[in-house]
mmCIF file of C-alpha atoms in Angstrom:
data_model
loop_
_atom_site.group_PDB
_atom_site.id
_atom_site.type_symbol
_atom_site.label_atom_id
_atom_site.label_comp_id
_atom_site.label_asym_id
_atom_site.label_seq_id
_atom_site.Cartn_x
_atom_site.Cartn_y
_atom_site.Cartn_z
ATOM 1 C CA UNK A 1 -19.511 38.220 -8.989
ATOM 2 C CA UNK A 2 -18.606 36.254 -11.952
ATOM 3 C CA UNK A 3 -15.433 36.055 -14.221
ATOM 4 C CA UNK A 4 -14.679 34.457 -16.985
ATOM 5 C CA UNK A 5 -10.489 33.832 -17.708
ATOM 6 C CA UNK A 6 -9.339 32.914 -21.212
ATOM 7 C CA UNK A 7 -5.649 32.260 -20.880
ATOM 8 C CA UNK A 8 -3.251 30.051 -23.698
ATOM 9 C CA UNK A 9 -1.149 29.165 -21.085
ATOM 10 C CA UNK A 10 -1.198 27.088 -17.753
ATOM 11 C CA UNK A 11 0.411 29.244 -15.703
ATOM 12 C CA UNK A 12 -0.919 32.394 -16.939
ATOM 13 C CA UNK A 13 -4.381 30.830 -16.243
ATOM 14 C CA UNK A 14 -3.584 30.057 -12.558
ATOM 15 C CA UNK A 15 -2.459 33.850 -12.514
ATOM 16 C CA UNK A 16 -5.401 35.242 -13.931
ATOM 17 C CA UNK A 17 -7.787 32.651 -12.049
ATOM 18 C CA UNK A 18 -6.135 34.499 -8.845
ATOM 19 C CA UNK A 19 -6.434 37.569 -10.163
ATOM 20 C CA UNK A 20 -10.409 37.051 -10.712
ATOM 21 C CA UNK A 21 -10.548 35.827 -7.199
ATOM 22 C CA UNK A 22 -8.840 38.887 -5.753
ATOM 23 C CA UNK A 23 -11.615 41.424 -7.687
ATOM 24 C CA UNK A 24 -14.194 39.419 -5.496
ATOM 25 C CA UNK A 25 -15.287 36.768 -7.761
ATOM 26 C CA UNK A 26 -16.516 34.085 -6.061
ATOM 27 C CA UNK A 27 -17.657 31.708 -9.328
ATOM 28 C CA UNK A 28 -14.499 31.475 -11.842
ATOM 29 C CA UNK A 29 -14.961 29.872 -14.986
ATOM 30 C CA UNK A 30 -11.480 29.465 -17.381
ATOM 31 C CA UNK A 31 -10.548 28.207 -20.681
ATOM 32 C CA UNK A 32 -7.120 27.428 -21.346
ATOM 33 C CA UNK A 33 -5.517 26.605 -24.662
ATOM 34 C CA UNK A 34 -2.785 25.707 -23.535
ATOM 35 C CA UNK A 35 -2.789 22.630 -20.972
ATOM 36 C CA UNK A 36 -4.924 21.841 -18.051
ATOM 37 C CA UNK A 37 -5.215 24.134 -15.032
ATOM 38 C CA UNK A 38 -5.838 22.154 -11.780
ATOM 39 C CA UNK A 39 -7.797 23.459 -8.829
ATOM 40 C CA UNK A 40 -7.888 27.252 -10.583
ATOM 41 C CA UNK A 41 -11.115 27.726 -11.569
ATOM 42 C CA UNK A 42 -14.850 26.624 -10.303
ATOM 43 C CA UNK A 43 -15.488 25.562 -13.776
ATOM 44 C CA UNK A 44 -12.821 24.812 -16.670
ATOM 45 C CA UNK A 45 -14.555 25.328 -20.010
ATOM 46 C CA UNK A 46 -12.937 22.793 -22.205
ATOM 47 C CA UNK A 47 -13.733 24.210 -26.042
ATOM 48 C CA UNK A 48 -12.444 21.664 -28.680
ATOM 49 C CA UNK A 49 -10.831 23.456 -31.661
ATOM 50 C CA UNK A 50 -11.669 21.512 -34.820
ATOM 51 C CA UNK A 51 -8.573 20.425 -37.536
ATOM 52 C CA UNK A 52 -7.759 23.246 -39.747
ATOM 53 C CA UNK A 53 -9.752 26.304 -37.114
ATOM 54 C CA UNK A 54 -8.231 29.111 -35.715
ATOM 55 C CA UNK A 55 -8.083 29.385 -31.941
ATOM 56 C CA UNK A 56 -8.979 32.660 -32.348
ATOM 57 C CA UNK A 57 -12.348 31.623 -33.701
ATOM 58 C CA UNK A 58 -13.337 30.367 -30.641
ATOM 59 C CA UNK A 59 -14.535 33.585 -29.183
ATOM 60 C CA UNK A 60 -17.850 32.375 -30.744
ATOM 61 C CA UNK A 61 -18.020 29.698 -28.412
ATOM 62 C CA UNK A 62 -17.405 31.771 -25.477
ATOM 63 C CA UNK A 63 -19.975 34.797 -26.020
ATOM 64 C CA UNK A 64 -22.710 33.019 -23.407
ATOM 65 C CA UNK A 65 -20.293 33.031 -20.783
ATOM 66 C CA UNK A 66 -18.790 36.233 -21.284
ATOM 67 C CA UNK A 67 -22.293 37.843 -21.135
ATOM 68 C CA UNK A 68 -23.148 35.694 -17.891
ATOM 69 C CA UNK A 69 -19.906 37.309 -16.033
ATOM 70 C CA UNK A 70 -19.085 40.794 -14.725
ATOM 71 C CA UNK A 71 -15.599 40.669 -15.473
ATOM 72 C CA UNK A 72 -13.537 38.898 -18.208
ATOM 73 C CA UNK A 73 -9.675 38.787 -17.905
ATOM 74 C CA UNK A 74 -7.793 37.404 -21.199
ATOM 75 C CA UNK A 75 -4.135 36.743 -21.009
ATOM 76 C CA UNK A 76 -2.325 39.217 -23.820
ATOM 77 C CA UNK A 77 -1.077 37.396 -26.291
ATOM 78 C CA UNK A 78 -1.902 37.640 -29.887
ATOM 79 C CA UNK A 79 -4.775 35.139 -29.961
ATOM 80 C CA UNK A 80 -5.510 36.597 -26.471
ATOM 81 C CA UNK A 81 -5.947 39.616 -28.010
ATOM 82 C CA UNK A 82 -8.376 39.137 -30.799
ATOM 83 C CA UNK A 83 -10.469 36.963 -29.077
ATOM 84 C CA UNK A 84 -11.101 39.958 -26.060
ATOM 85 C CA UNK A 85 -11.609 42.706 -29.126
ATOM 86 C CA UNK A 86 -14.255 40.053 -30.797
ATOM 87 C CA UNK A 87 -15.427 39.201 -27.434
ATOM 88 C CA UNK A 88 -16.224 43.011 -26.312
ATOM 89 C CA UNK A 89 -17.266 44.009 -29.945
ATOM 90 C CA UNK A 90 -19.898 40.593 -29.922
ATOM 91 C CA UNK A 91 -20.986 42.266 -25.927
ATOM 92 C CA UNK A 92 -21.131 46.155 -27.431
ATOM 93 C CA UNK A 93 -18.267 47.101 -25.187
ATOM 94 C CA UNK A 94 -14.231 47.903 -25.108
ATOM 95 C CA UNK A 95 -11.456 45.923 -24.221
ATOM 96 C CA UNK A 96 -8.835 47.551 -22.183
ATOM 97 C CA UNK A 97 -5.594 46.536 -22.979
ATOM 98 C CA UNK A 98 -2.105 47.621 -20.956
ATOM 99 C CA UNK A 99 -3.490 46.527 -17.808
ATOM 100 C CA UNK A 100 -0.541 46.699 -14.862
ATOM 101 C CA UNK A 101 -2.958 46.342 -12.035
ATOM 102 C CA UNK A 102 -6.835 44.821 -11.338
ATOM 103 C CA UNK A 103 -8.655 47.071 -8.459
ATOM 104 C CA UNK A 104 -11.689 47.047 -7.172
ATOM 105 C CA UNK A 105 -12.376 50.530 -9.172
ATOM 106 C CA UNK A 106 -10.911 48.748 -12.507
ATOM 107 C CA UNK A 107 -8.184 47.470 -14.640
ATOM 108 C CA UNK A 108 -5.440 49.970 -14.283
ATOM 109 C CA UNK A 109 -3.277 50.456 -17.447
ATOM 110 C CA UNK A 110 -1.120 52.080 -18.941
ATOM 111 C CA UNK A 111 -0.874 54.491 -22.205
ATOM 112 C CA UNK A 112 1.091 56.764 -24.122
ATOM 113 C CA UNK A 113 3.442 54.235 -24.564
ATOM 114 C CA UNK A 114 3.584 53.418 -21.176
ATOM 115 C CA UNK A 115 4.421 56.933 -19.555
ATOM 116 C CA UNK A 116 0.830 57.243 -17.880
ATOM 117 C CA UNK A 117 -1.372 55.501 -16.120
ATOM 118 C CA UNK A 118 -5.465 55.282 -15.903
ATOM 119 C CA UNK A 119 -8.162 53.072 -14.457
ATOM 120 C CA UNK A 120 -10.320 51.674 -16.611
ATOM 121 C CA UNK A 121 -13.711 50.541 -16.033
ATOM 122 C CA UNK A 122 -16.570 50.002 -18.363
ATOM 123 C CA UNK A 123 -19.870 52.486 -17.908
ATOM 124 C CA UNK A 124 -22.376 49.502 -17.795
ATOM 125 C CA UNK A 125 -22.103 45.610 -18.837
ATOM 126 C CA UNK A 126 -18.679 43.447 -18.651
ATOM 127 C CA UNK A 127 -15.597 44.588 -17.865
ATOM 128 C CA UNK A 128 -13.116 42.479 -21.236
ATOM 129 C CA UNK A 129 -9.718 43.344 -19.618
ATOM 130 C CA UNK A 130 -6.281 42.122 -21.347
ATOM 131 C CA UNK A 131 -4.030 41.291 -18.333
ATOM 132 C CA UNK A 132 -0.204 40.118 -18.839
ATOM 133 C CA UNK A 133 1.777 37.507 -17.033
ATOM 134 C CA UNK A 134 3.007 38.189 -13.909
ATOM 135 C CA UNK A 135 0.067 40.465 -12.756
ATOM 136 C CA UNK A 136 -1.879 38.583 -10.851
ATOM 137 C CA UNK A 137 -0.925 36.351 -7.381
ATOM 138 C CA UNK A 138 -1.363 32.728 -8.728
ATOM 139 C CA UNK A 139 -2.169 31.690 -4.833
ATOM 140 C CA UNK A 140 -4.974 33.029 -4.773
ATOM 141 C CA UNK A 141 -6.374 30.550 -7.198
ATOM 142 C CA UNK A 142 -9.105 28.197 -6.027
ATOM 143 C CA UNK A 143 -11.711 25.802 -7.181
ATOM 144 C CA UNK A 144 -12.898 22.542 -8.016
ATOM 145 C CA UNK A 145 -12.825 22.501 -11.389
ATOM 146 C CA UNK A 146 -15.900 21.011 -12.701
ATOM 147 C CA UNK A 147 -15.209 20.088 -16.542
ATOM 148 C CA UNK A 148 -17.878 21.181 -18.932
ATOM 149 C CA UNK A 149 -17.817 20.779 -23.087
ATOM 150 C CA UNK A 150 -18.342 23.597 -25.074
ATOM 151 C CA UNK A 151 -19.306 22.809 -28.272
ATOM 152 C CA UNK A 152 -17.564 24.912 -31.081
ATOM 153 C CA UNK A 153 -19.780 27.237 -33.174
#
């Protein structure tokens, strides 16, 4: 299984590099905005973002990875945010937002304001899953962190 993590900052990126490992991932790549994340991920996407662009332009940049991995977790934040809703709209699928909990079934989140619960799982294609800090077991984290350019589009 592969995952893709998009995090803005370091330590949220560990989190959610652990968090891919515990859904069974077992190639992780990550981007982080933020800072550098050591020994996280199998392969750290480093995507320079020109003078005067948005960050949250850089979803572009990231749409052949997404659609090479079976899950995508996204740290929610406001950038994080818009770049998992262009992300899943660029893939034809939904980004679930809320999410408490990553299971093996799916990202469990809440709604209604946070009164309910529900897992959510995509029907077919990659799983774009908005996952807050503190979620995930950082310790779980692994790789070696191979450095590759991504050039911005």
């Amino acid at each position: 299984m592969k995952a893709l993590v998009i995090a803005e900052h370091a330590d949220v990126a560990r989190e959610l590099a652990g968090g891919a490992r515990g859904l069974g991932a077992d190639e992780v790549s990550l981007v982080c905005f933020g800072g550098v994340v050591d020994n996280a991920a199998d392969t750290v996407l480093n995507v320079a973002v020109p003078e005067g662009a948005l960050v949250d332009d850089a979803y572009l940049a990231l749409v052949p990875f997404a659609e090479q991995s079976d899950v995508v977790l996204v740290e929610a934040t406001r950038r994080g945010k818009v770049i998992a809703g262009r992300l899943a709209a660029k893939m034809g699928t939904a980004a679930a937002t809320a999410t408490v909990a990553l299971t093996q079934d799916g990202a469990r989140g809440t709604y209604f304001g946070g009164v309910a619960e529900r897992v959510q799982k995509p029907a077919a294609g990659t799983a774009v899953y908005l996952v807050a800090a503190g979620v995930c077991d950082a310790a779980r984290a692994s790789g070696a962190g191979e450095a590759v350019d991504v050039a911005w589009v």
